[in-house]
XYZ file of C-alpha atoms in Angstrom:
219
model
C -35.883 -1.080 -14.685
C -34.503 1.978 -13.102
C -33.752 0.265 -9.465
C -32.329 -2.871 -11.405
C -30.075 -0.797 -13.033
C -29.137 0.862 -10.183
C -28.116 -2.537 -8.434
C -26.162 -3.339 -11.511
C -23.876 -0.074 -11.686
C -23.085 -0.533 -8.165
C -22.255 -3.954 -8.414
C -19.861 -2.868 -11.356
C -18.393 -0.424 -9.294
C -17.547 -2.671 -6.652
C -16.103 -5.859 -8.571
C -12.900 -7.275 -7.816
C -12.133 -10.014 -10.549
C -9.709 -11.714 -8.080
C -12.432 -12.408 -5.686
C -14.900 -13.418 -8.365
C -12.608 -16.342 -9.626
C -12.259 -17.398 -6.255
C -16.101 -17.279 -5.140
C -17.094 -18.623 -8.289
C -14.566 -22.039 -7.916
C -16.250 -22.206 -4.132
C -19.572 -22.434 -5.570
C -18.085 -25.306 -8.274
C -17.929 -22.564 -10.872
C -22.024 -23.019 -11.496
C -22.449 -19.170 -11.168
C -20.577 -15.759 -12.246
C -19.670 -13.536 -9.609
C -18.702 -9.753 -9.148
C -16.379 -10.859 -6.569
C -17.941 -8.187 -3.718
C -17.684 -9.455 -0.006
C -21.203 -9.454 1.464
C -20.762 -6.843 4.105
C -20.364 -4.594 0.500
C -22.619 -6.215 -1.152
C -25.434 -5.558 0.980
C -24.478 -1.871 1.722
C -24.645 -1.291 -1.925
C -28.611 -2.126 -1.572
C -29.705 -0.884 1.639
C -31.121 1.916 0.421
C -33.685 -0.281 -1.679
C -34.531 -2.457 1.112
C -35.486 0.217 3.234
C -37.294 2.197 1.394
C -39.305 -1.317 0.336
C -40.451 -1.686 3.399
C -41.706 1.577 3.868
C -44.205 1.134 0.640
C -44.640 -2.202 2.076
C -45.082 -3.548 -1.573
C -43.057 -6.355 -3.020
C -41.971 -5.663 -6.745
C -41.716 -8.879 -7.968
C -41.163 -7.427 -11.400
C -37.398 -6.353 -9.762
C -36.728 -9.768 -8.447
C -37.444 -11.700 -11.683
C -35.052 -9.428 -13.327
C -32.422 -9.918 -10.733
C -32.907 -13.189 -10.553
C -32.651 -13.937 -14.145
C -29.405 -11.855 -14.030
C -25.950 -14.557 -14.516
C -24.281 -12.941 -11.717
C -24.692 -14.566 -8.299
C -24.839 -11.378 -6.355
C -28.389 -10.683 -7.667
C -29.749 -13.664 -6.685
C -28.371 -12.922 -2.772
C -30.101 -9.641 -3.209
C -33.459 -11.344 -3.647
C -33.187 -13.260 -1.005
C -31.750 -10.237 1.438
C -34.915 -8.333 -0.165
C -37.240 -11.424 0.501
C -36.118 -11.559 4.172
C -36.602 -7.793 4.662
C -40.009 -7.953 3.287
C -40.554 -11.192 5.341
C -44.016 -9.783 7.155
C -45.410 -8.754 4.290
C -45.003 -12.298 2.366
C -47.974 -14.413 1.979
C -49.403 -17.899 0.650
C -49.922 -16.452 -2.525
C -46.251 -15.782 -3.126
C -44.953 -19.117 -2.919
C -45.121 -19.075 -6.536
C -43.106 -16.541 -7.042
C -40.376 -18.138 -4.659
C -41.319 -21.655 -5.680
C -39.502 -20.449 -8.843
C -36.359 -19.122 -7.710
C -36.292 -22.238 -5.909
C -36.353 -24.557 -9.350
C -33.943 -22.483 -11.037
C -30.563 -21.903 -10.462
C -30.781 -23.874 -7.237
C -27.843 -24.624 -5.274
C -27.238 -24.777 -1.050
C -26.362 -21.317 -1.156
C -29.729 -20.072 -2.129
C -32.244 -23.053 -1.175
C -30.905 -22.601 2.253
C -32.275 -18.909 2.605
C -35.273 -19.733 0.544
C -36.383 -22.295 3.064
C -36.756 -20.162 5.971
C -38.384 -17.976 4.233
C -40.979 -20.344 3.139
C -41.169 -22.052 6.413
C -41.614 -18.366 7.887
C -44.867 -17.896 6.145
C -46.743 -20.440 8.144
C -46.602 -18.752 11.295
C -49.824 -16.528 9.371
C -51.107 -19.627 7.115
C -51.282 -23.215 7.686
C -51.886 -24.151 4.331
C -47.704 -23.930 4.203
C -47.774 -27.437 6.486
C -49.789 -29.122 4.056
C -47.605 -27.467 0.504
C -44.561 -28.946 2.191
C -45.855 -32.472 2.642
C -46.465 -32.202 -0.608
C -43.205 -31.007 -1.293
C -41.554 -33.661 0.383
C -42.128 -35.947 -2.508
C -41.860 -33.866 -5.371
C -39.056 -35.048 -8.324
C -36.986 -31.944 -7.496
C -34.442 -32.942 -4.887
C -34.166 -28.982 -4.051
C -38.179 -28.533 -3.407
C -37.707 -31.719 -1.045
C -34.907 -30.118 0.905
C -36.788 -26.709 1.196
C -39.248 -28.801 2.815
C -37.322 -31.005 4.744
C -35.353 -28.184 6.354
C -38.071 -25.099 6.104
C -38.524 -25.241 10.218
C -35.114 -24.915 11.189
C -34.633 -22.790 13.969
C -38.243 -22.914 15.146
C -36.839 -24.689 18.641
C -40.424 -25.186 20.602
C -42.508 -23.880 17.533
C -41.337 -26.824 15.642
C -43.851 -29.010 14.254
C -43.132 -32.770 14.974
C -45.097 -34.596 13.296
C -45.203 -32.361 10.262
C -41.643 -32.876 10.575
C -41.345 -37.091 10.954
C -43.547 -37.169 8.198
C -41.518 -35.545 5.898
C -38.195 -37.015 6.964
C -40.114 -40.404 6.536
C -41.132 -39.256 3.158
C -37.062 -38.761 1.868
C -35.783 -42.503 3.431
C -33.849 -44.477 1.129
C -32.745 -41.279 -0.903
C -28.901 -41.637 -2.462
C -28.835 -37.616 -2.842
C -26.037 -36.313 -0.495
C -28.364 -33.123 -0.360
C -30.975 -34.828 1.286
C -29.593 -36.924 3.080
C -27.597 -33.892 4.626
C -30.533 -31.788 5.173
C -32.479 -34.424 7.008
C -29.407 -34.875 9.781
C -29.310 -30.975 9.973
C -32.736 -30.781 10.732
C -32.766 -33.139 13.260
C -28.988 -31.692 14.292
C -30.906 -28.729 14.573
C -33.916 -29.744 16.958
C -32.018 -31.496 18.803
C -30.841 -28.402 20.606
C -34.407 -27.724 21.793
C -35.774 -31.339 22.350
C -32.656 -33.992 22.374
C -35.001 -37.054 23.377
C -37.188 -36.289 20.695
C -34.377 -37.014 18.195
C -32.843 -39.793 20.042
C -36.543 -41.459 19.821
C -36.513 -40.621 15.983
C -33.360 -41.984 15.472
C -34.148 -45.598 17.242
C -37.531 -45.327 15.911
C -35.561 -45.247 12.182
C -32.545 -46.034 12.376
C -32.618 -49.151 9.820
C -34.002 -46.479 7.320
C -31.761 -43.517 7.984
C -28.498 -42.940 5.653
C -25.258 -43.003 7.846
C -24.882 -39.587 6.983
C -28.350 -38.472 8.403
C -27.341 -39.697 11.595
C -23.780 -38.511 11.699
C -25.296 -35.054 11.741
C -28.223 -35.838 13.516
C -25.930 -37.192 16.660
C -23.805 -34.355 16.706
C -25.021 -32.776 19.493
C -26.636 -35.425 21.145
């Protein structure tokens, strides 16, 4: 609780009501904000991240407290904390992260948590099977994580897994799913454009126009 209160007090001191209104509007007024710019926000808890890395222990109690807070900056803290502690995350921690994906979801948190989950696969291949299961989950944010969990992997991308996950999401009318399909292909096209061209050629009839447009951006 001491660490949580420390963050809360620092956030209150940095609050900017005018900027908070703008930040909330950008997120369609789904969340409250203190209105703190990212550099100042990260500086406010830099000491906590440094201490956590030294201790090599993830404080899930602190993260749960922060995620429960109504202000969006607390969820951003959780994501920065998990990125800082990435090498200490294991498959057993996925349940905690899944809870964050399923609560207070929006693209700003989902698009950070996806790679945090995905990076665990480098030390535990069970993530691959999990992502395949998640690709058919009823919750489209969970499916979006599965679709984009390999972003930025370049030549380390598991294309067989990627294709299976994308196929599982064809036919969706959800914007965030079709955008994610195109985004994942666009990202990989920087590494292997021919594979992406072939993928679109094989599946064009089942892909949304949005997915094709996004996927083709760099082709």
